[in-house]
Amino acid sequence: MDVMSSAAARAGVEIHTDTRGSALVVDADGRVTGLRAVRFGDSVHYRARHAVVLTTGGFADNEAMVGDHAPALLGHGTVSDGLDDGSGILMATALGAATRRLAAVQAALAFVPLMACHGLIVNARGERFINEDVYPGRFSQAALLQPAPWWVILDEEGYDSMTPEQRMGVEPRFGAESASELARELGMPEGALERTLELYNEGARVGVDRVHHKAPRWLRELAPPFAAFAPMPAGGPHGLSGFTLGGLRTDADGRVQHVAGHAIRGLFAAGRAASGIHGEGYVSGTSLGDGTFFGRRAGRAAAAGV
Amino acid sequence: MDVMSSAAARAGVEIHTDTRGSALVVDADGRVTGLRAVRFGDSVHYRARHAVVLTTGGFADNEAMVGDHAPALLGHGTVSDGLDDGSGILMATALGAATRRLAAVQAALAFVPLMACHGLIVNARGERFINEDVYPGRFSQAALLQPAPWWVILDEEGYDSMTPEQRMGVEPRFGAESASELARELGMPEGALERTLELYNEGARVGVDRVHHKAPRWLRELAPPFAAFAPMPAGGPHGLSGFTLGGLRTDADGRVQHVAGHAIRGLFAAGRAASGIHGEGYVSGTSLGDGTFFGRRAGRAAAAGV
């Protein structure tokens, strides 16, 4: 950020803080020529020399928009700076801008990744649903489609094999002398967690996770006593938090597309105000990455007036 | 439909077929005053006496829109008349109309419901994911979140207990002398279907489906030989077909809402062009129901000019 901030300062960029855009200004031909905003409580207008580039973030903090477009996040925690109000998306769609994948969300379920690798991730029914050694953004995304709460189940040997630092300070929420006792404590249906463990152990004995293909290096028969670990707190009741990924439809130079298929002249977007490169899930850094990469392209295209 | 068509005829409604709306016409104040359309190949304009009511259906037939907004349907069959092109949604969003839940879809997985009740519905990993005696729209919706292909697993006694009419002509795709042999034929992970059957049978013996709560009347220990049934063909490779549920945000009188929160004057929508009353899934008849109920309200509000 220092590199970018000082480059902006050297280039003579003027930064107006406490200034919130409220509407885009268009000329008679529909070209975006400026912005109406509120600055220190006063209404102000900005005339764009070339174009407006919207980099206002997603809409995780706009509960009405989350309910309308990304209901998977309802009831979970929010990862944001508190200002992801969707304002850029709203200002552009007021002009007929197209959106893309507004329902897509990033989800983060804060299990200790190494602990998950050593054990099982299960849903409220005691069922596995993914290989635990996968990228955590992936198991979090998968958890969104499973009944909560979600747990990491680990045995004593697995717990002892980790240093306190590796455990990141996370201690068991429940412990029990058998799988059945643990399942009862967790309110799981009788017999389900037991079957999950049997199947996992049967595979572990021959070094193959037949159902979810966890790497053989993590496979080890799990034996009682067992413990259940909850995710680290993250705002929501089930330890899951996230933000929205969908946004304005742009081309590779950040030009905002109209629903009729043409670019809206004078209007660009980048970062989470745009739908960017995401599909259904998230990979760490791709928000920063597509913010800077497509933001730079959008800035250059806007400056060139093309 | 006869009742409605003859009521329309009696009221002197003029019906123009082979006429496709392409854009809404607005006056200088942004009020919708008419429609541009193509009729028998010629461009025509309609002036609205009071308002325009969009009842153009969803967008299941517009592959670009499905990819942008409802990717869950990609690769599956489509339930539509072939003209669900999203045109009404596009015409209204060009004016800044708000949308709601564009990602929501109806899904129909054509298992024989009674056969499912007698057996198990499992995913590609041999896992159950829902009570089989639920409303079929519900098990279809749940299947969308599970790895395909999906199967109904039934034993001989269950099959024999049904008449040919009850079976609706559906015959087994695979049969086997044991659960393990059937799982191999279906390409399921070793041991998984066996565990699913064990857990189900354990519950059936005491009359309780502990994991998914199927009604006790359907519970019976399933014993080899077993058969696997595929859904009836429905367009997609996995026998699932559907349509889009999301659409324009309206109030209870069908007034299309602008993203800024006010109603767009002179513009109404009903049926699948609107988001209607759906949440994440579908209940048979609610498209027809909210089409007629909210369509009538929209028509009355439009005629009253309010």
Coordinates of C-alpha atoms in Angstrom, one line a residue:
Chain A
M1 CA 0.0 0.0 0.0
D2 CA 2.9 2.3 0.7
V3 CA 4.2 1.8 -2.8
M4 CA 0.9 2.7 -4.3
S5 CA 0.1 5.6 -2.0
S6 CA 3.4 7.3 -2.6
A7 CA 3.1 6.7 -6.4
A8 CA -0.3 8.4 -6.2
A9 CA 1.2 11.3 -4.2
R10 CA 4.1 11.7 -6.7
A11 CA 1.6 11.7 -9.6
G12 CA -0.2 14.6 -7.9
V13 CA -3.4 12.7 -7.1
E14 CA -5.7 14.6 -4.7
I15 CA -7.4 12.5 -2.2
H16 CA -10.7 13.6 -0.6
T17 CA -11.6 11.6 2.5
D18 CA -15.0 11.7 4.3
T19 CA -16.5 12.0 0.8
R20 CA -19.2 9.6 -0.2
G21 CA -20.5 9.3 -3.8
S22 CA -24.3 9.2 -4.0
A23 CA -25.0 9.4 -7.8
L24 CA -23.3 9.4 -11.1
V25 CA -23.9 12.4 -13.4
V26 CA -24.5 11.7 -17.1
D27 CA -24.8 14.0 -20.1
A28 CA -27.6 13.9 -22.6
D29 CA -25.9 11.1 -24.5
G30 CA -25.7 8.9 -21.4
R31 CA -21.9 9.4 -20.9
V32 CA -20.8 9.5 -17.3
T33 CA -19.3 13.0 -16.7
G34 CA -19.1 13.2 -13.0
L35 CA -20.3 12.3 -9.5
R36 CA -22.5 13.8 -6.9
A37 CA -21.2 13.2 -3.4
V38 CA -21.5 14.3 0.2
R39 CA -18.3 15.8 1.6
F40 CA -18.1 16.7 5.3
G41 CA -21.9 16.8 5.3
D42 CA -22.2 19.1 2.2
S43 CA -23.4 18.1 -1.2
V44 CA -20.6 18.5 -3.8
H45 CA -20.2 17.6 -7.5
Y46 CA -17.1 16.3 -9.2
R47 CA -16.6 16.7 -12.9
A48 CA -14.6 13.8 -14.4
R49 CA -11.8 14.9 -16.6
H50 CA -12.0 11.5 -18.4
A51 CA -14.1 9.0 -16.6
V52 CA -15.2 7.7 -13.2
V53 CA -13.6 4.6 -11.8
L54 CA -15.8 2.9 -9.1
T55 CA -13.7 1.1 -6.5
T56 CA -16.2 1.2 -3.7
G57 CA -16.0 -2.5 -2.6
G58 CA -18.7 -5.1 -2.2
F59 CA -22.0 -5.0 -0.3
A60 CA -21.4 -7.2 2.7
D61 CA -22.4 -4.3 5.0
N62 CA -25.6 -3.6 3.2
E63 CA -28.0 -6.0 4.8
A64 CA -30.8 -5.3 2.4
M65 CA -28.6 -6.1 -0.6
V66 CA -27.2 -9.2 1.1
G67 CA -30.8 -10.4 1.7
D68 CA -31.7 -9.6 -1.9
H69 CA -28.7 -11.0 -3.6
A70 CA -26.4 -13.1 -1.4
P71 CA -28.6 -14.8 1.2
A72 CA -25.9 -17.4 1.9
L73 CA -24.2 -14.8 4.1
L74 CA -27.3 -14.0 6.2
G75 CA -26.7 -14.8 9.8
H76 CA -22.9 -15.1 9.4
G77 CA -20.1 -12.7 10.3
T78 CA -18.8 -10.1 7.9
V79 CA -15.3 -9.5 6.7
S80 CA -15.2 -5.8 5.8
D81 CA -14.1 -2.4 6.8
G82 CA -17.7 -1.5 7.6
L83 CA -18.1 0.5 4.5
D84 CA -18.9 -2.2 1.9
D85 CA -22.3 -0.7 1.4
G86 CA -22.6 -1.5 -2.3
S87 CA -22.9 2.1 -3.2
G88 CA -20.9 1.8 -6.4
I89 CA -23.0 -1.1 -7.6
L90 CA -26.2 0.8 -6.9
M91 CA -24.9 4.0 -8.6
A92 CA -24.0 2.1 -11.7
T93 CA -27.1 -0.2 -11.9
A94 CA -29.2 3.0 -11.6
L95 CA -27.8 3.7 -15.1
G96 CA -28.6 0.2 -16.4
A97 CA -25.3 -1.4 -15.6
A98 CA -25.2 -5.2 -15.8
T99 CA -24.2 -7.3 -12.7
R100 CA -22.7 -10.7 -12.5
R101 CA -22.8 -13.5 -9.8
L102 CA -24.2 -11.3 -7.0
A103 CA -24.9 -14.4 -5.0
A104 CA -21.3 -15.5 -4.9
V105 CA -19.6 -15.0 -1.5
Q106 CA -16.2 -15.6 0.1
A107 CA -16.6 -17.7 3.3
A108 CA -14.0 -18.2 6.0
L109 CA -14.5 -21.0 8.6
A110 CA -11.6 -20.5 11.0
F111 CA -10.6 -24.1 11.8
V112 CA -6.9 -24.5 12.5
P113 CA -5.8 -25.9 9.1
L114 CA -3.3 -28.4 10.5
M115 CA -5.7 -29.6 13.1
A116 CA -8.3 -30.3 10.3
C117 CA -5.6 -32.2 8.3
H118 CA -5.0 -34.4 11.3
G119 CA -8.7 -35.0 11.9
L120 CA -12.1 -34.9 10.3
I121 CA -14.3 -32.0 9.4
V122 CA -17.9 -33.0 9.9
N123 CA -21.3 -31.3 9.6
A124 CA -24.1 -31.2 12.2
R125 CA -25.0 -34.8 11.2
G126 CA -21.5 -36.1 11.8
E127 CA -20.8 -36.5 8.0
R128 CA -17.6 -35.6 6.2
F129 CA -18.1 -33.5 3.1
I130 CA -14.6 -32.6 1.8
N131 CA -10.9 -33.6 2.1
E132 CA -9.6 -31.8 5.2
D133 CA -6.2 -31.0 3.7
V134 CA -7.8 -28.7 1.0
Y135 CA -7.3 -25.0 0.9
P136 CA -9.3 -23.6 3.8
G137 CA -11.3 -21.2 1.6
R138 CA -12.5 -24.4 -0.2
F139 CA -13.6 -26.3 3.0
S140 CA -15.3 -23.1 4.2
Q141 CA -17.2 -22.7 0.9
A142 CA -18.2 -26.4 1.1
A143 CA -19.4 -25.9 4.7
L144 CA -21.9 -23.2 3.5
L145 CA -23.8 -26.0 1.8
Q146 CA -23.9 -28.3 4.8
P147 CA -25.9 -28.1 8.0
A148 CA -24.2 -26.2 10.8
P149 CA -22.6 -26.4 13.3
W150 CA -19.4 -27.7 11.8
W151 CA -16.7 -29.5 13.8
V152 CA -13.2 -30.8 13.6
I153 CA -13.0 -34.2 15.2
L154 CA -9.6 -35.3 16.5
D155 CA -8.2 -38.1 18.6
E156 CA -5.7 -37.7 21.4
E157 CA -2.7 -38.8 19.3
G158 CA -3.5 -36.2 16.7
Y159 CA -3.8 -33.5 19.3
D160 CA -0.6 -34.5 21.0
S161 CA 1.3 -34.5 17.7
M162 CA 0.8 -30.7 17.4
T163 CA 2.7 -28.1 19.4
P164 CA 0.7 -25.5 21.3
E165 CA 1.8 -23.0 18.6
Q166 CA 0.5 -25.2 15.9
R167 CA -2.8 -25.5 17.7
M168 CA -3.0 -21.7 17.7
G169 CA -4.4 -21.7 21.2
V170 CA -7.5 -23.6 20.2
E171 CA -8.7 -26.1 22.8
P172 CA -11.4 -28.8 22.5
R173 CA -15.0 -27.7 23.0
F174 CA -16.0 -31.3 23.9
G175 CA -14.1 -34.5 24.7
A176 CA -15.4 -38.1 25.2
E177 CA -14.2 -41.6 25.7
S178 CA -16.0 -42.9 22.6
A179 CA -17.4 -41.7 19.3
S180 CA -20.9 -42.4 20.5
E181 CA -20.5 -40.4 23.6
L182 CA -19.0 -37.5 21.6
A183 CA -21.8 -37.7 19.1
R184 CA -24.3 -37.4 21.9
E185 CA -22.6 -34.4 23.3
L186 CA -22.7 -32.8 19.9
G187 CA -26.4 -33.6 19.4
M188 CA -25.6 -35.7 16.3
P189 CA -27.9 -38.5 15.1
E190 CA -27.1 -41.8 16.8
G191 CA -24.7 -43.9 14.7
A192 CA -23.8 -41.3 12.1
L193 CA -20.4 -40.1 13.4
E194 CA -19.5 -43.7 14.3
R195 CA -20.1 -44.7 10.7
T196 CA -18.1 -41.8 9.4
L197 CA -15.1 -42.8 11.6
E198 CA -15.4 -46.4 10.6
L199 CA -15.3 -45.6 7.0
Y200 CA -12.4 -43.2 7.4
N201 CA -10.4 -45.7 9.5
E202 CA -11.1 -48.5 7.1
G203 CA -9.5 -46.4 4.4
A204 CA -6.7 -45.1 6.6
R205 CA -5.6 -48.7 7.3
V206 CA -4.9 -49.2 3.6
G207 CA -3.7 -45.6 3.1
V208 CA -6.6 -44.4 0.9
D209 CA -9.3 -41.8 1.7
R210 CA -11.8 -43.5 -0.7
V211 CA -14.6 -40.9 -0.3
H212 CA -12.8 -37.5 -0.2
H213 CA -9.2 -38.3 -1.3
K214 CA -7.3 -36.6 1.5
A215 CA -3.5 -37.1 0.8
P216 CA -2.2 -40.4 2.3
R217 CA 0.4 -38.5 4.4
W218 CA -2.5 -37.3 6.7
L219 CA -4.3 -40.7 6.9
R220 CA -4.1 -42.4 10.3
E221 CA -6.6 -44.5 12.1
L222 CA -8.3 -42.3 14.7
A223 CA -8.9 -44.0 18.1
P224 CA -10.6 -42.9 21.3
P225 CA -10.6 -40.7 23.3
F226 CA -11.9 -38.1 20.8
A227 CA -12.3 -34.3 21.0
A228 CA -14.5 -31.9 19.0
F229 CA -13.1 -28.4 18.1
A230 CA -15.3 -25.5 17.1
P231 CA -14.0 -22.9 14.6
M232 CA -12.3 -19.8 16.1
P233 CA -14.9 -17.0 16.7
A234 CA -15.6 -15.0 13.6
G235 CA -18.7 -12.9 14.2
G236 CA -21.4 -15.3 13.2
P237 CA -23.0 -17.9 15.5
H238 CA -21.2 -20.8 13.7
G239 CA -17.8 -19.2 13.3
L240 CA -18.2 -18.4 9.7
S241 CA -17.7 -15.0 8.2
G242 CA -17.4 -13.7 4.7
F243 CA -17.9 -11.0 2.1
T244 CA -19.6 -10.6 -1.2
L245 CA -17.8 -11.4 -4.5
G246 CA -20.4 -10.4 -7.1
G247 CA -20.6 -7.0 -8.7
L248 CA -20.7 -5.0 -11.9
R249 CA -20.0 -6.7 -15.2
T250 CA -16.8 -5.2 -16.7
D251 CA -14.5 -6.0 -19.6
A252 CA -10.8 -6.6 -19.0
D253 CA -10.2 -2.8 -19.0
G254 CA -12.8 -2.3 -16.2
R255 CA -15.4 -0.8 -18.5
V256 CA -18.8 -1.2 -16.9
Q257 CA -21.2 -3.0 -19.2
H258 CA -24.8 -2.0 -19.8
V259 CA -27.4 -4.8 -19.7
A260 CA -27.9 -4.2 -23.4
G261 CA -24.4 -5.3 -24.0
H262 CA -22.4 -2.1 -24.7
A263 CA -20.0 -0.4 -22.4
I264 CA -21.3 2.6 -20.5
R265 CA -19.1 5.5 -21.7
G266 CA -17.0 7.2 -19.0
L267 CA -17.6 4.5 -16.4
F268 CA -15.1 1.9 -15.0
A269 CA -15.0 -0.3 -12.0
A270 CA -12.5 -2.5 -10.2
G271 CA -12.1 -4.5 -7.0
R272 CA -15.1 -5.9 -5.3
A273 CA -17.5 -3.4 -6.9
A274 CA -16.9 -5.5 -10.0
S275 CA -17.5 -9.2 -10.3
G276 CA -13.9 -9.7 -11.3
I277 CA -12.4 -13.1 -11.9
H278 CA -14.3 -15.2 -9.3
G279 CA -16.5 -18.1 -9.9
E280 CA -18.4 -19.6 -7.0
G281 CA -15.7 -19.3 -4.4
Y282 CA -12.6 -17.4 -3.4
V283 CA -8.9 -17.8 -3.4
S284 CA -6.9 -15.7 -0.9
G285 CA -5.5 -12.6 -2.6
T286 CA -7.7 -12.5 -5.7
S287 CA -9.6 -9.5 -4.3
L288 CA -6.4 -7.6 -3.8
G289 CA -5.1 -9.1 -7.0
D290 CA -8.0 -8.2 -9.3
G291 CA -8.3 -4.9 -7.5
T292 CA -4.8 -3.9 -8.3
F293 CA -4.5 -5.6 -11.7
F294 CA -7.8 -4.6 -13.2
G295 CA -7.7 -1.3 -11.2
R296 CA -4.5 -0.4 -13.0
R297 CA -6.0 -1.4 -16.3
A298 CA -9.1 0.6 -15.6
G299 CA -7.1 3.6 -14.6
R300 CA -5.0 3.5 -17.7
A301 CA -8.0 3.0 -20.0
A302 CA -9.9 5.9 -18.2
A303 CA -6.9 8.2 -18.5
A304 CA -6.5 7.3 -22.2
G305 CA -10.2 8.2 -22.7
V306 CA -10.9 5.0 -24.5
Chain B
M1 CA -56.6 -20.5 -18.8
D2 CA -60.0 -20.7 -20.6
V3 CA -61.5 -18.7 -17.9
M4 CA -58.8 -16.0 -18.1
S5 CA -58.7 -15.9 -21.9
S6 CA -62.5 -15.5 -22.2
A7 CA -62.5 -12.8 -19.5
A8 CA -59.8 -11.0 -21.4
A9 CA -61.8 -11.4 -24.7
R10 CA -65.0 -10.1 -23.0
A11 CA -63.1 -7.1 -21.6
G12 CA -62.1 -6.2 -25.2
V13 CA -58.4 -6.9 -24.7
E14 CA -56.5 -6.9 -28.0
I15 CA -53.8 -9.6 -28.2
H16 CA -50.8 -9.1 -30.5
T17 CA -48.9 -12.3 -31.1
D18 CA -45.4 -12.6 -32.8
T19 CA -44.6 -9.3 -31.1
R20 CA -41.5 -9.0 -29.1
G21 CA -40.7 -6.1 -26.8
S22 CA -37.2 -4.7 -27.2
A23 CA -37.1 -1.6 -25.0
L24 CA -39.3 0.5 -22.7
V25 CA -40.0 4.1 -23.7
V26 CA -39.8 6.7 -20.9
D27 CA -40.7 10.4 -20.9
A28 CA -38.4 13.2 -19.7
D29 CA -39.3 12.5 -16.1
G30 CA -38.5 8.8 -16.3
R31 CA -42.1 7.6 -16.4
V32 CA -42.6 4.6 -18.6
T33 CA -45.0 5.6 -21.4
G34 CA -44.7 2.8 -23.8
L35 CA -42.8 0.0 -25.5
R36 CA -40.7 -0.5 -28.6
A37 CA -41.3 -3.9 -30.1
V38 CA -40.8 -6.0 -33.2
R39 CA -44.0 -7.3 -34.8
F40 CA -43.9 -9.6 -37.8
G41 CA -40.4 -8.4 -38.3
D42 CA -41.3 -4.7 -38.3
S43 CA -40.4 -2.2 -35.6
V44 CA -43.5 -0.9 -33.8
H45 CA -44.2 1.4 -30.9
Y46 CA -46.9 1.0 -28.3
R47 CA -48.1 3.9 -26.2
A48 CA -49.3 2.8 -22.8
R49 CA -52.6 4.2 -21.7
H50 CA -51.7 3.8 -18.1
A51 CA -48.6 1.6 -17.6
V52 CA -46.7 -1.4 -18.9
V53 CA -46.9 -4.7 -17.1
L54 CA -44.0 -7.0 -17.9
T55 CA -45.0 -10.7 -17.8
T56 CA -42.2 -12.0 -20.0
G57 CA -41.2 -15.0 -17.8
G58 CA -37.8 -15.9 -16.5
F59 CA -34.4 -16.3 -18.2
A60 CA -33.8 -20.0 -18.4
D61 CA -33.5 -19.8 -22.2
N62 CA -30.9 -17.0 -22.1
E63 CA -27.6 -18.9 -21.6
A64 CA -25.6 -15.7 -21.0
M65 CA -27.9 -14.6 -18.3
V66 CA -28.0 -18.1 -16.7
G67 CA -24.2 -18.1 -16.7
D68 CA -24.0 -14.6 -15.2
H69 CA -26.8 -15.0 -12.6
A70 CA -28.0 -18.6 -12.0
P71 CA -25.0 -20.9 -12.7
A72 CA -26.5 -23.7 -10.7
L73 CA -28.6 -24.4 -13.8
L74 CA -25.7 -24.6 -16.2
G75 CA -25.5 -28.1 -17.8
H76 CA -29.0 -29.1 -16.7
G77 CA -32.2 -29.3 -18.6
T78 CA -34.6 -26.4 -19.0
V79 CA -38.3 -26.3 -18.2
S80 CA -39.6 -23.5 -20.3
D81 CA -41.6 -22.7 -23.5
G82 CA -38.3 -21.7 -25.2
L83 CA -39.0 -18.0 -24.9
D84 CA -37.8 -17.4 -21.3
D85 CA -35.2 -15.0 -22.7
G86 CA -35.1 -12.6 -19.7
S87 CA -36.2 -9.8 -22.0
G88 CA -38.5 -8.1 -19.5
I89 CA -35.8 -8.2 -16.8
L90 CA -33.3 -6.7 -19.3
M91 CA -35.7 -3.9 -20.4
A92 CA -36.4 -2.9 -16.8
T93 CA -32.9 -3.1 -15.5
A94 CA -31.8 -0.8 -18.4
L95 CA -33.9 1.8 -16.6
G96 CA -32.3 1.1 -13.2
A97 CA -34.8 -1.5 -11.9
A98 CA -33.7 -3.6 -8.9
T99 CA -33.5 -7.3 -9.1
R100 CA -33.8 -9.9 -6.4
R101 CA -32.4 -13.5 -6.0
L102 CA -31.4 -14.0 -9.6
A103 CA -29.4 -17.0 -8.5
A104 CA -32.5 -18.9 -7.3
V105 CA -33.7 -21.7 -9.5
Q106 CA -36.4 -24.3 -9.6
A107 CA -35.0 -27.8 -9.9
A108 CA -36.9 -31.0 -10.8
L109 CA -35.2 -34.4 -10.5
A110 CA -37.7 -36.9 -11.9
F111 CA -37.4 -39.9 -9.5
V112 CA -40.6 -41.8 -9.0
P113 CA -41.7 -40.3 -5.7
L114 CA -43.2 -43.5 -4.3
M115 CA -40.1 -45.5 -5.3
A116 CA -37.9 -42.9 -3.5
C117 CA -40.1 -43.3 -0.4
H118 CA -39.6 -47.1 -0.4
G119 CA -35.8 -46.7 -0.9
L120 CA -32.9 -44.3 -0.5
I121 CA -31.9 -41.3 -2.5
V122 CA -28.1 -41.1 -2.6
N123 CA -25.5 -38.9 -4.2
A124 CA -22.5 -40.0 -6.3
R125 CA -20.6 -40.9 -3.1
G126 CA -23.4 -43.2 -1.9
E127 CA -24.5 -40.8 0.8
R128 CA -28.1 -39.9 1.7
F129 CA -28.8 -36.2 2.0
I130 CA -32.5 -35.8 2.6
N131 CA -35.6 -37.7 3.8
E132 CA -36.9 -39.4 0.7
D133 CA -40.6 -38.8 1.5
V134 CA -40.2 -35.1 1.2
Y135 CA -41.9 -33.0 -1.5
P136 CA -40.0 -33.9 -4.7
G137 CA -39.2 -30.2 -5.4
R138 CA -37.3 -30.2 -2.1
F139 CA -35.2 -33.4 -2.8
S140 CA -34.5 -32.0 -6.2
Q141 CA -33.3 -28.7 -4.7
A142 CA -31.2 -30.6 -2.2
A143 CA -29.6 -32.7 -5.0
L144 CA -28.3 -29.5 -6.7
L145 CA -25.9 -29.1 -3.8
Q146 CA -24.7 -32.7 -3.9
P147 CA -22.4 -34.4 -6.3
A148 CA -24.1 -36.0 -9.3
P149 CA -25.2 -38.6 -10.5
W150 CA -28.0 -39.2 -8.0
W151 CA -29.7 -42.6 -7.6
V152 CA -32.6 -44.2 -5.9
I153 CA -31.5 -47.5 -4.3
L154 CA -34.2 -50.0 -3.7
D155 CA -34.3 -53.7 -2.7
E156 CA -36.4 -56.5 -4.3
E157 CA -39.1 -56.4 -1.7
G158 CA -39.6 -52.6 -2.2
Y159 CA -39.7 -53.0 -6.0
D160 CA -42.2 -55.9 -5.8
S161 CA -44.4 -53.9 -3.4
M162 CA -45.2 -51.4 -6.2
T163 CA -47.5 -52.0 -9.1
P164 CA -46.2 -51.4 -12.7
E165 CA -48.4 -48.2 -12.7
Q166 CA -46.8 -47.0 -9.5
R167 CA -43.4 -47.6 -11.0
M168 CA -44.4 -45.3 -13.8
G169 CA -42.6 -47.6 -16.3
V170 CA -39.2 -47.0 -14.6
E171 CA -36.9 -50.0 -14.6
P172 CA -33.6 -50.5 -12.7
R173 CA -30.5 -49.1 -14.4
F174 CA -28.2 -51.5 -12.3
G175 CA -28.9 -54.5 -10.1
A176 CA -26.6 -56.5 -7.9
E177 CA -26.5 -59.3 -5.3
S178 CA -24.9 -57.1 -2.6
A179 CA -24.5 -53.4 -1.7
S180 CA -20.7 -53.6 -2.4
E181 CA -21.3 -55.0 -5.9
L182 CA -23.9 -52.3 -6.7
A183 CA -21.6 -49.6 -5.4
R184 CA -18.8 -50.9 -7.7
E185 CA -21.2 -50.8 -10.7
L186 CA -22.2 -47.2 -9.8
G187 CA -18.5 -46.1 -9.3
M188 CA -19.1 -45.2 -5.7
P189 CA -16.2 -45.1 -3.2
E190 CA -15.7 -48.5 -1.5
G191 CA -17.6 -48.9 1.7
A192 CA -19.7 -45.7 1.5
L193 CA -23.0 -47.1 0.2
E194 CA -22.6 -50.0 2.6
R195 CA -22.3 -47.6 5.6
T196 CA -25.3 -45.7 4.4
L197 CA -27.4 -48.8 4.2
E198 CA -26.1 -50.1 7.6
L199 CA -27.1 -46.8 9.3
Y200 CA -30.4 -46.7 7.6
N201 CA -31.2 -50.3 8.5
E202 CA -30.1 -49.9 12.1
G203 CA -32.6 -47.1 12.4
A204 CA -35.3 -49.0 10.4
R205 CA -35.1 -51.9 12.9
V206 CA -36.2 -49.5 15.7
G207 CA -38.5 -47.5 13.5
V208 CA -36.5 -44.3 13.5
D209 CA -34.6 -42.5 10.7
R210 CA -32.2 -40.9 13.0
V211 CA -30.3 -38.9 10.3
H212 CA -33.0 -37.6 8.0
H213 CA -36.3 -38.3 9.8
K214 CA -38.2 -40.1 7.1
A215 CA -41.7 -41.0 8.4
P216 CA -41.7 -44.4 10.2
R217 CA -44.3 -45.7 7.8
W218 CA -41.7 -45.9 5.1
L219 CA -38.9 -47.5 7.2
R220 CA -38.1 -51.1 6.5
E221 CA -34.7 -52.8 6.6
L222 CA -33.5 -53.1 3.0
A223 CA -31.9 -56.4 2.1
P224 CA -30.1 -57.7 -1.0
P225 CA -30.5 -58.0 -4.0
F226 CA -30.5 -54.2 -4.6
A227 CA -31.2 -52.1 -7.7
A228 CA -30.3 -48.6 -8.6
F229 CA -32.8 -46.3 -10.5
A230 CA -31.8 -43.2 -12.5
P231 CA -34.2 -40.3 -12.7
M232 CA -36.5 -40.1 -15.7
P233 CA -34.8 -38.3 -18.6
A234 CA -35.2 -34.5 -18.4
G235 CA -32.9 -32.8 -20.8
G236 CA -29.7 -32.6 -18.7
P237 CA -27.1 -35.4 -18.4
H238 CA -28.2 -36.1 -14.8
G239 CA -31.9 -36.0 -15.3
L240 CA -32.3 -32.6 -13.6
S241 CA -34.1 -29.7 -15.2
G242 CA -35.2 -26.4 -14.0
F243 CA -36.0 -22.8 -14.5
T244 CA -35.0 -19.4 -13.0
L245 CA -37.0 -18.0 -10.1
G246 CA -35.3 -14.6 -9.6
G247 CA -36.4 -11.4 -11.3
L248 CA -37.4 -7.8 -10.8
R249 CA -38.0 -6.5 -7.4
T250 CA -41.6 -5.4 -7.1
D251 CA -44.0 -4.4 -4.3
A252 CA -47.2 -6.3 -3.6
D253 CA -49.0 -4.4 -6.4
G254 CA -46.3 -5.4 -8.9
R255 CA -44.7 -2.0 -9.1
V256 CA -41.1 -2.4 -10.3
Q257 CA -38.7 -0.9 -7.8
H258 CA -35.7 1.2 -8.8
V259 CA -32.3 0.4 -7.2
A260 CA -32.6 3.8 -5.4
G261 CA -35.7 2.4 -3.6
H262 CA -38.6 4.2 -5.3
A263 CA -41.1 2.7 -7.7
I264 CA -40.5 3.2 -11.4
R265 CA -43.6 5.1 -12.5
G266 CA -45.7 3.4 -15.1
L267 CA -43.9 0.0 -14.8
F268 CA -45.2 -3.2 -13.3
A269 CA -44.1 -6.9 -13.5
A270 CA -45.6 -10.2 -12.5
G271 CA -44.9 -13.9 -12.9
R272 CA -41.3 -15.1 -13.4
A273 CA -40.1 -11.7 -14.7
A274 CA -40.5 -10.7 -11.1
S275 CA -38.8 -12.3 -8.1
G276 CA -42.2 -13.0 -6.6
I277 CA -42.6 -14.9 -3.3
H278 CA -39.8 -17.5 -3.7
G279 CA -36.9 -18.0 -1.3
E280 CA -34.3 -20.4 -2.3
G281 CA -36.5 -23.1 -3.8
Y282 CA -39.8 -23.8 -5.4
V283 CA -43.2 -25.2 -4.5
S284 CA -45.4 -26.5 -7.4
G285 CA -47.9 -23.9 -8.5
T286 CA -46.3 -20.8 -6.9
S287 CA -45.2 -19.6 -10.3
L288 CA -48.7 -19.9 -11.7
G289 CA -50.0 -18.7 -8.3
D290 CA -47.9 -15.6 -8.0
G291 CA -48.3 -15.0 -11.7
T292 CA -52.1 -14.8 -11.4
F293 CA -52.4 -13.3 -7.9
F294 CA -49.8 -10.6 -8.4
G295 CA -50.6 -10.3 -12.1
R296 CA -54.1 -9.4 -11.2
R297 CA -53.0 -6.9 -8.5
A298 CA -50.5 -5.4 -11.0
G299 CA -53.2 -5.1 -13.7
R300 CA -55.6 -3.4 -11.3
A301 CA -53.0 -1.0 -10.0
A302 CA -51.9 -0.2 -13.5
A303 CA -55.4 0.4 -14.6
A304 CA -56.1 2.7 -11.6
G305 CA -53.0 4.6 -12.6
V306 CA -51.6 4.5 -9.1

